[in-house]
Tab-separated table of C-alpha atoms and ligand atoms in Angstrom:
chain	number	residue	atom	x	y	z
A	1	UNK	CA	-28.563	15.330	62.119
A	2	UNK	CA	-26.700	17.738	64.387
A	3	UNK	CA	-23.202	16.378	64.795
A	4	UNK	CA	-22.157	16.194	68.424
A	5	UNK	CA	-18.544	17.068	69.115
A	6	UNK	CA	-17.451	16.013	72.599
A	7	UNK	CA	-13.700	15.877	72.143
A	8	UNK	CA	-12.677	19.403	73.211
A	9	UNK	CA	-9.636	18.059	75.091
A	10	UNK	CA	-8.191	16.886	71.758
A	11	UNK	CA	-8.874	20.172	70.046
A	12	UNK	CA	-11.519	22.879	69.814
A	13	UNK	CA	-13.173	24.686	66.904
A	14	UNK	CA	-11.537	28.065	66.358
A	15	UNK	CA	-13.845	30.871	67.505
A	16	UNK	CA	-15.001	32.898	64.447
A	17	UNK	CA	-13.871	36.092	66.242
A	18	UNK	CA	-10.377	34.594	66.446
A	19	UNK	CA	-10.334	33.791	62.738
A	20	UNK	CA	-11.469	37.353	61.979
A	21	UNK	CA	-8.666	38.821	64.088
A	22	UNK	CA	-6.076	36.623	62.354
A	23	UNK	CA	-7.001	37.218	58.714
A	24	UNK	CA	-5.378	40.645	58.123
A	25	UNK	CA	-2.071	39.237	59.363
A	26	UNK	CA	-1.890	36.866	56.396
A	27	UNK	CA	-2.432	39.621	53.831
A	28	UNK	CA	-2.179	43.392	54.478
A	29	UNK	CA	-0.257	43.105	57.743
A	30	UNK	CA	2.182	40.401	56.691
A	31	UNK	CA	5.416	41.963	58.020
A	32	UNK	CA	8.221	40.203	59.859
A	33	UNK	CA	8.379	41.504	63.454
A	34	UNK	CA	12.189	41.640	63.237
A	35	UNK	CA	12.095	44.171	60.357
A	36	UNK	CA	12.742	47.836	61.109
A	37	UNK	CA	10.270	49.214	58.540
A	38	UNK	CA	6.618	49.971	59.170
A	39	UNK	CA	5.418	46.531	57.990
A	40	UNK	CA	7.678	44.894	60.541
A	41	UNK	CA	6.758	47.277	63.321
A	42	UNK	CA	3.056	46.709	62.733
A	43	UNK	CA	3.567	42.946	63.125
A	44	UNK	CA	5.798	43.482	66.153
A	45	UNK	CA	3.155	45.641	67.833
A	46	UNK	CA	0.545	42.931	67.215
A	47	UNK	CA	2.684	40.190	68.765
A	48	UNK	CA	3.473	42.424	71.746
A	49	UNK	CA	-0.210	43.090	72.270
A	50	UNK	CA	-1.020	39.357	72.246
A	51	UNK	CA	1.879	38.658	74.576
A	52	UNK	CA	0.567	41.307	76.945
A	53	UNK	CA	-2.924	39.790	77.011
A	54	UNK	CA	-1.573	36.332	77.775
A	55	UNK	CA	0.838	37.624	80.424
A	56	UNK	CA	-1.825	39.612	82.243
A	57	UNK	CA	-4.229	36.646	82.170
A	58	UNK	CA	-1.559	34.570	83.953
A	59	UNK	CA	-0.424	37.305	86.330
A	60	UNK	CA	2.965	37.294	84.590
A	61	UNK	CA	5.162	39.965	82.997
A	62	UNK	CA	5.112	40.349	79.241
A	63	UNK	CA	8.792	39.413	78.911
A	64	UNK	CA	8.145	36.138	80.745
A	65	UNK	CA	6.021	34.746	77.861
A	66	UNK	CA	7.810	32.928	75.016
A	67	UNK	CA	5.765	31.835	72.002
A	68	UNK	CA	6.257	28.257	70.759
A	69	UNK	CA	4.635	26.000	68.175
A	70	UNK	CA	2.255	24.490	70.754
A	71	UNK	CA	1.884	22.692	74.048
A	72	UNK	CA	4.193	19.886	72.961
A	73	UNK	CA	7.050	22.247	72.178
A	74	UNK	CA	6.479	24.173	75.408
A	75	UNK	CA	6.734	20.932	77.391
A	76	UNK	CA	9.845	19.806	75.490
A	77	UNK	CA	11.494	23.197	75.953
A	78	UNK	CA	10.590	23.355	79.640
A	79	UNK	CA	11.897	19.883	80.502
A	80	UNK	CA	15.007	19.793	78.332
A	81	UNK	CA	15.816	23.499	78.695
A	82	UNK	CA	15.689	23.373	82.500
A	83	UNK	CA	17.430	19.984	82.730
A	84	UNK	CA	20.424	21.088	80.669
A	85	UNK	CA	20.612	24.487	82.380
A	86	UNK	CA	20.836	22.802	85.805
A	87	UNK	CA	23.008	19.841	84.829
A	88	UNK	CA	25.898	21.154	86.908
A	89	UNK	CA	23.742	20.868	90.050
A	90	UNK	CA	22.445	17.339	89.557
A	91	UNK	CA	20.651	14.931	87.260
A	92	UNK	CA	17.438	13.956	89.058
A	93	UNK	CA	14.004	14.893	87.744
A	94	UNK	CA	10.645	14.203	89.402
A	95	UNK	CA	7.435	13.910	87.403
A	96	UNK	CA	4.197	11.927	87.648
A	97	UNK	CA	3.084	8.739	85.950
A	98	UNK	CA	0.035	10.443	84.403
A	99	UNK	CA	1.679	13.264	82.439
A	100	UNK	CA	0.957	14.008	78.796
A	101	UNK	CA	3.262	12.174	76.383
A	102	UNK	CA	4.999	15.495	75.609
A	103	UNK	CA	6.341	15.446	79.183
A	104	UNK	CA	6.743	11.670	79.630
A	105	UNK	CA	8.631	11.206	76.363
A	106	UNK	CA	10.848	14.250	76.983
A	107	UNK	CA	11.761	12.638	80.309
A	108	UNK	CA	12.386	9.288	78.623
A	109	UNK	CA	14.718	11.030	76.168
A	110	UNK	CA	16.623	12.616	79.051
A	111	UNK	CA	16.844	9.224	80.756
A	112	UNK	CA	18.828	7.991	77.740
A	113	UNK	CA	21.055	11.052	78.101
A	114	UNK	CA	21.977	10.040	81.650
A	115	UNK	CA	19.349	11.838	83.719
A	116	UNK	CA	17.471	9.919	86.431
A	117	UNK	CA	13.698	10.240	86.432
A	118	UNK	CA	11.212	9.409	89.189
A	119	UNK	CA	7.654	8.862	87.904
A	120	UNK	CA	5.466	9.392	90.974
A	121	UNK	CA	2.488	7.144	91.616
A	122	UNK	CA	-0.939	8.744	91.905
A	123	UNK	CA	-3.945	7.973	94.111
A	124	UNK	CA	-6.952	6.110	92.707
A	125	UNK	CA	-8.508	9.466	91.805
A	126	UNK	CA	-5.327	10.523	90.031
A	127	UNK	CA	-3.746	12.855	92.585
A	128	UNK	CA	-0.053	13.383	93.116
A	129	UNK	CA	0.589	13.633	96.867
A	130	UNK	CA	2.781	16.667	97.662
A	131	UNK	CA	4.279	14.635	100.543
A	132	UNK	CA	5.505	12.077	97.992
A	133	UNK	CA	7.188	14.869	96.064
A	134	UNK	CA	8.875	16.048	99.249
A	135	UNK	CA	10.086	12.548	100.134
A	136	UNK	CA	11.445	11.927	96.654
A	137	UNK	CA	13.606	15.054	96.492
A	138	UNK	CA	17.339	14.393	96.800
A	139	UNK	CA	20.283	16.797	96.706
A	140	UNK	CA	20.575	15.896	93.004
A	141	UNK	CA	16.999	16.956	92.127
A	142	UNK	CA	16.994	19.793	89.580
A	143	UNK	CA	13.469	19.790	88.146
A	144	UNK	CA	9.923	18.832	89.122
A	145	UNK	CA	7.148	18.643	86.516
A	146	UNK	CA	3.518	17.935	87.419
A	147	UNK	CA	0.600	18.780	85.149
A	148	UNK	CA	-2.101	21.211	86.292
A	149	UNK	CA	-5.010	19.048	85.105
A	150	UNK	CA	-5.104	15.733	83.320
A	151	UNK	CA	-6.215	15.749	79.691
A	152	UNK	CA	-7.558	12.239	80.175
A	153	UNK	CA	-9.281	12.111	83.554
A	154	UNK	CA	-9.553	15.823	84.342
A	155	UNK	CA	-8.118	15.619	87.863
A	156	UNK	CA	-6.770	18.997	89.021
A	157	UNK	CA	-3.507	18.665	90.943
A	158	UNK	CA	-2.445	20.544	94.110
A	159	UNK	CA	0.073	22.556	92.071
A	160	UNK	CA	0.415	25.410	94.536
A	161	UNK	CA	1.434	23.016	97.351
A	162	UNK	CA	3.913	21.132	95.181
A	163	UNK	CA	5.320	24.449	93.974
A	164	UNK	CA	5.809	25.620	97.558
A	165	UNK	CA	7.869	22.512	98.301
A	166	UNK	CA	9.940	23.025	95.141
A	167	UNK	CA	10.514	26.686	95.993
A	168	UNK	CA	11.659	25.904	99.544
A	169	UNK	CA	14.291	23.584	98.077
A	170	UNK	CA	15.099	26.008	95.235
A	171	UNK	CA	14.206	23.419	92.601
A	172	UNK	CA	12.809	24.502	89.232
A	173	UNK	CA	9.088	23.661	88.957
A	174	UNK	CA	7.191	23.169	85.690
A	175	UNK	CA	3.499	22.564	85.140
A	176	UNK	CA	1.686	21.638	81.939
A	177	UNK	CA	-1.421	23.830	82.118
A	178	UNK	CA	-2.624	23.192	78.573
A	179	UNK	CA	-5.961	21.809	79.783
A	180	UNK	CA	-6.673	24.451	82.419
A	181	UNK	CA	-5.565	27.578	80.570
A	182	UNK	CA	-8.659	29.545	79.601
A	183	UNK	CA	-10.904	27.150	81.542
A	184	UNK	CA	-9.844	27.637	85.169
A	185	UNK	CA	-8.211	30.683	86.772
A	186	UNK	CA	-4.408	30.547	86.716
A	187	UNK	CA	-2.019	32.849	88.518
A	188	UNK	CA	1.639	31.881	88.188
A	189	UNK	CA	2.571	33.410	91.541
A	190	UNK	CA	-0.186	31.602	93.412
A	191	UNK	CA	0.782	28.323	91.738
A	192	UNK	CA	4.476	28.812	92.660
A	193	UNK	CA	5.598	27.720	89.188
A	194	UNK	CA	8.784	28.704	87.356
A	195	UNK	CA	7.657	27.281	84.021
A	196	UNK	CA	4.123	26.826	82.681
A	197	UNK	CA	3.047	25.371	79.309
A	198	UNK	CA	-0.047	26.570	77.444
A	199	UNK	CA	-1.474	26.000	73.959
A	200	UNK	CA	-3.801	27.924	71.629
A	201	UNK	CA	-6.025	25.249	70.165
A	202	UNK	CA	-7.436	23.996	73.466
A	203	UNK	CA	-9.255	27.288	74.122
A	204	UNK	CA	-10.845	27.964	70.738
A	205	UNK	CA	-7.647	29.493	69.362
A	206	UNK	CA	-5.606	28.324	66.373
A	207	UNK	CA	-3.483	25.176	66.210
A	208	UNK	CA	0.305	25.340	65.993
A	209	UNK	CA	0.755	28.078	68.583
A	210	UNK	CA	1.553	27.828	72.266
A	211	UNK	CA	3.606	29.580	74.870
A	212	UNK	CA	5.894	28.882	77.769
A	213	UNK	CA	5.874	31.094	80.832
A	214	UNK	CA	9.439	31.396	82.085
A	215	UNK	CA	9.703	33.141	85.433
A	216	UNK	CA	12.304	35.896	85.366
A	217	UNK	CA	15.676	34.531	86.453
A	218	UNK	CA	14.939	30.883	85.573
A	219	UNK	CA	17.948	29.249	83.908
A	220	UNK	CA	17.029	27.781	80.510
A	221	UNK	CA	19.088	26.393	77.645
A	222	UNK	CA	17.420	27.362	74.358
A	223	UNK	CA	16.676	24.431	72.140
A	224	UNK	CA	15.849	26.017	68.807
A	225	UNK	CA	18.942	27.865	67.632
A	226	UNK	CA	18.995	30.597	65.021
A	227	UNK	CA	18.060	34.279	65.149
A	228	UNK	CA	17.425	36.394	68.202
A	229	UNK	CA	13.643	36.154	68.363
A	230	UNK	CA	11.815	35.606	71.662
A	231	UNK	CA	14.657	37.093	73.731
A	232	UNK	CA	17.091	34.574	72.191
A	233	UNK	CA	15.098	31.765	73.792
A	234	UNK	CA	13.369	30.492	70.646
A	235	UNK	CA	14.634	31.343	67.171
A	236	UNK	CA	12.433	31.445	64.033
A	237	UNK	CA	10.180	34.104	62.530
A	238	UNK	CA	7.139	34.518	64.738
A	239	UNK	CA	3.871	32.926	63.572
A	240	UNK	CA	2.183	36.330	63.658
A	241	UNK	CA	-1.373	35.370	62.560
A	242	UNK	CA	-1.455	32.515	65.085
A	243	UNK	CA	-0.035	34.713	67.842
A	244	UNK	CA	-2.708	37.339	67.164
A	245	UNK	CA	-5.363	34.591	67.179
A	246	UNK	CA	-4.014	33.184	70.441
A	247	UNK	CA	-4.245	36.652	71.976
A	248	UNK	CA	-7.820	37.042	70.789
A	249	UNK	CA	-8.758	33.599	72.140
A	250	UNK	CA	-7.370	34.614	75.527
A	251	UNK	CA	-9.260	37.916	75.453
A	252	UNK	CA	-12.506	35.996	74.837
A	253	UNK	CA	-11.689	33.372	77.488
A	254	UNK	CA	-11.031	36.117	80.026
A	255	UNK	CA	-14.526	37.495	79.457
A	256	UNK	CA	-16.393	34.201	79.360
A	257	UNK	CA	-14.401	31.728	81.429
A	258	UNK	CA	-16.401	31.892	84.664
A	259	UNK	CA	-19.760	31.780	82.960
A	260	UNK	CA	-18.669	28.998	80.603
A	261	UNK	CA	-17.261	26.880	83.433
A	262	UNK	CA	-20.559	27.163	85.339
A	263	UNK	CA	-22.507	26.032	82.282
A	264	UNK	CA	-20.124	23.154	81.600
A	265	UNK	CA	-20.170	21.851	85.175
A	266	UNK	CA	-23.964	21.518	84.932
A	267	UNK	CA	-23.768	19.686	81.598
A	268	UNK	CA	-20.850	17.534	82.778
A	269	UNK	CA	-22.681	16.429	85.904
A	270	UNK	CA	-25.853	15.777	83.936
A	271	UNK	CA	-23.890	13.480	81.634
A	272	UNK	CA	-22.208	11.637	84.514
A	273	UNK	CA	-25.482	11.221	86.400
A	274	UNK	CA	-27.284	10.052	83.269
A	275	UNK	CA	-24.642	7.464	82.424
A	276	UNK	CA	-24.799	6.042	85.954
A	277	UNK	CA	-28.590	5.924	85.867
A	278	UNK	CA	-28.868	4.257	82.486
A	279	UNK	CA	-25.892	1.906	82.385
A	280	UNK	CA	-24.843	-0.553	85.069
A	281	UNK	CA	-21.266	-1.496	85.906
A	282	UNK	CA	-19.617	1.767	85.045
A	283	UNK	CA	-16.845	3.598	86.870
A	284	UNK	CA	-16.038	7.303	86.858
A	285	UNK	CA	-12.320	7.880	86.366
A	286	UNK	CA	-10.793	10.843	88.173
A	287	UNK	CA	-12.101	12.769	91.171
A	288	UNK	CA	-15.849	13.531	91.118
A	289	UNK	CA	-15.377	17.202	92.111
A	290	UNK	CA	-11.748	18.270	91.725
A	291	UNK	CA	-11.882	17.795	87.979
A	292	UNK	CA	-12.008	19.984	84.895
A	293	UNK	CA	-15.455	21.537	84.333
A	294	UNK	CA	-15.659	19.863	80.932
A	295	UNK	CA	-14.300	16.344	81.509
A	296	UNK	CA	-16.195	13.051	81.803
A	297	UNK	CA	-14.178	9.833	81.755
A	298	UNK	CA	-15.892	6.525	82.407
A	299	UNK	CA	-14.939	2.872	82.183
A	300	UNK	CA	-17.707	0.612	80.986
A	301	UNK	CA	-17.351	-3.042	81.865
A	302	UNK	CA	-17.392	-5.536	78.975
A	303	UNK	CA	-17.565	-2.849	76.310
A	304	UNK	CA	-14.414	-2.144	74.379
A	305	UNK	CA	-13.456	1.528	73.981
A	306	UNK	CA	-12.697	1.460	70.252
A	307	UNK	CA	-16.013	-0.251	69.481
A	308	UNK	CA	-17.870	2.281	71.612
A	309	UNK	CA	-16.192	5.110	69.712
A	310	UNK	CA	-16.924	3.688	66.278
A	311	UNK	CA	-20.554	3.056	67.164
A	312	UNK	CA	-20.932	6.556	68.607
A	313	UNK	CA	-19.319	8.020	65.507
A	314	UNK	CA	-21.863	6.256	63.317
A	315	UNK	CA	-24.535	8.076	65.319
A	316	UNK	CA	-22.763	11.421	64.787
A	317	UNK	CA	-21.164	11.628	68.230
A	318	UNK	CA	-17.429	12.300	68.504
A	319	UNK	CA	-15.752	11.214	71.746
A	320	UNK	CA	-12.406	9.677	72.639
A	321	UNK	CA	-10.874	6.787	74.510
A	322	UNK	CA	-8.468	8.511	76.855
A	323	UNK	CA	-6.059	10.590	74.813
A	324	UNK	CA	-6.030	11.337	71.087
A	325	UNK	CA	-2.342	10.537	70.997
A	326	UNK	CA	-2.800	6.934	72.042
A	327	UNK	CA	-5.972	6.210	70.114
A	328	UNK	CA	-4.082	5.016	67.050
A	329	UNK	CA	-2.182	2.483	69.142
A	330	UNK	CA	-3.913	-0.365	70.887
A	331	UNK	CA	-2.063	0.160	74.136
A	332	UNK	CA	-4.233	0.886	77.141
A	333	UNK	CA	-3.915	4.417	78.490
A	334	UNK	CA	-0.915	4.810	80.809
A	335	UNK	CA	-3.037	7.194	82.875
A	336	UNK	CA	-5.853	4.716	83.515
A	337	UNK	CA	-3.374	1.948	84.300
A	338	UNK	CA	-1.659	4.314	86.761
A	339	UNK	CA	-4.999	4.658	88.589
A	340	UNK	CA	-4.892	0.913	89.131
A	341	UNK	CA	-7.491	-0.064	86.524
A	342	UNK	CA	-7.227	-3.515	84.954
A	343	UNK	CA	-6.250	-3.647	81.268
A	344	UNK	CA	-9.798	-4.703	80.493
A	345	UNK	CA	-11.393	-1.710	82.232
A	346	UNK	CA	-8.776	0.660	80.837
A	347	UNK	CA	-9.687	-0.553	77.354
A	348	UNK	CA	-13.367	-0.015	78.057
A	349	UNK	CA	-13.005	3.669	78.801
A	350	UNK	CA	-14.623	6.636	77.134
A	351	UNK	CA	-13.807	10.304	77.433
A	352	UNK	CA	-16.313	13.042	76.685
A	353	UNK	CA	-14.950	16.579	76.822
A	354	UNK	CA	-17.375	19.471	76.494
A	355	UNK	CA	-16.815	23.033	75.371
A	356	UNK	CA	-18.015	26.412	74.177
A	357	UNK	CA	-20.542	25.108	71.667
A	358	UNK	CA	-21.886	22.147	73.659
A	359	UNK	CA	-25.646	22.301	74.287
A	360	UNK	CA	-27.990	20.423	76.580
A	361	UNK	CA	-29.479	18.599	73.577
A	362	UNK	CA	-26.021	17.151	72.804
A	363	UNK	CA	-25.907	15.573	76.254
A	364	UNK	CA	-29.487	14.278	75.878
A	365	UNK	CA	-28.458	12.760	72.569
A	366	UNK	CA	-25.516	10.889	74.132
A	367	UNK	CA	-27.716	9.657	76.963
A	368	UNK	CA	-30.173	8.290	74.487
A	369	UNK	CA	-27.648	6.641	72.163
A	370	UNK	CA	-24.913	5.346	74.499
A	371	UNK	CA	-27.009	2.890	76.583
A	372	UNK	CA	-28.231	1.239	73.364
A	373	UNK	CA	-24.690	0.874	72.057
A	374	UNK	CA	-23.451	-0.551	75.356
A	375	UNK	CA	-26.293	-3.051	75.427
A	376	UNK	CA	-25.527	-4.147	71.870
A	377	UNK	CA	-21.795	-4.559	72.532
A	378	UNK	CA	-22.395	-6.390	75.784
A	379	UNK	CA	-24.801	-8.800	74.147
A	380	UNK	CA	-21.963	-9.807	71.817
A	381	UNK	CA	-19.253	-9.861	74.462
A	382	UNK	CA	-18.013	-13.197	75.831
A	383	UNK	CA	-17.020	-11.306	78.978
A	384	UNK	CA	-20.538	-10.153	79.725
A	385	UNK	CA	-22.833	-12.553	81.539
A	386	UNK	CA	-25.782	-12.471	79.166
A	387	UNK	CA	-29.117	-12.817	80.890
B	401	PLP	C1	-3.006	18.940	73.960
B	401	PLP	C2	-2.048	18.844	75.088
B	401	PLP	C3	-0.671	19.030	74.892
B	401	PLP	C4	-0.089	19.248	73.530
B	401	PLP	O1	-0.395	20.515	73.000
B	401	PLP	P1	-0.262	20.764	71.429
B	401	PLP	O2	-0.484	22.225	71.277
B	401	PLP	O3	-1.293	19.918	70.758
B	401	PLP	O4	1.132	20.362	71.051
B	401	PLP	C5	0.159	18.961	75.989
B	401	PLP	N1	-0.326	18.736	77.220
B	401	PLP	C6	-1.634	18.558	77.455
B	401	PLP	C7	-2.114	18.331	78.845
B	401	PLP	C8	-2.541	18.607	76.402
B	401	PLP	O5	-3.839	18.399	76.642
């Protein structure tokens, strides 16, 4: 049985070309980029090359890219680093109610430290309204953070418009672009962002590596203290193999992104259409068009998400209920609740995220298996009107 992996938003398989590029940096080319000798300089050159590839892909300068341990660290650094750097100007931060936990929980931490946070409501499709951002700004507002696209429902936010508002008021603007990076075009100038988080393992790169774009001149308090690596912004010996792999993943994404997105949109829409044709009482979460090319999120009435997942897994299909981070807790997704879904519908939601190695036969497989599973679960559900 071909196993069907449809959880690319949680993580992706590392591209074999990426692994190949990384391997020498564990063995022959093992130097520390801070060392003066040839081993060190070889490693330094490799990290600079990767940094250059990432910068040019974002329309940024090489010195504006700081490597981190992943998207979570980039988000933490962005929120806390900017908040503390601007503390003298005010203590108000604006974000949305559908952010990744890396942003939400960083904000909650700052709330305990005396900062005031506004969590903006979103529309039923999951959009933040730029007008709401504008209305919420006070003379104490020092930071705005809105994600580029939702990891759960795939909705792509009007980042450029929000950024324009932030820029007019000279307020630092951060966006978590972990889900769009390598999948949709990103230009930091067009998006009007000062800070942008990205991660390696969501675009067929290695895990444990990410980066934060920091626009030149943006005030930031470093939050890992130690040596002088990463322009004194982030101490610790660079994860050279992962950085090289991240660079390679970006090089591949640059070549294939447009073509891959076109392929995924077709498969995504085939899956959505098929689910609606074969199963009644379902709801698509997120906007039908302004969504990630690879994201399908549906709520299925009277079918519990965890049971759907377990049954799919038994048939060799890997999906998710909302986000990987909340799947071990039984809480309903904060994102689906923010859309106005009932707890029951939020619990009956399934997320399929497609990627580089997804084939048409995988989608056909889901469309054959899922309706059967739903029927079985509904026949046992007290909530479903049997017959
Ligand atoms: C995966 C993800 C993160 C976390 O990135 P890691 O590299 O796993 O720490 C942050 N934000 C979004 C939107 C994500 O999808």
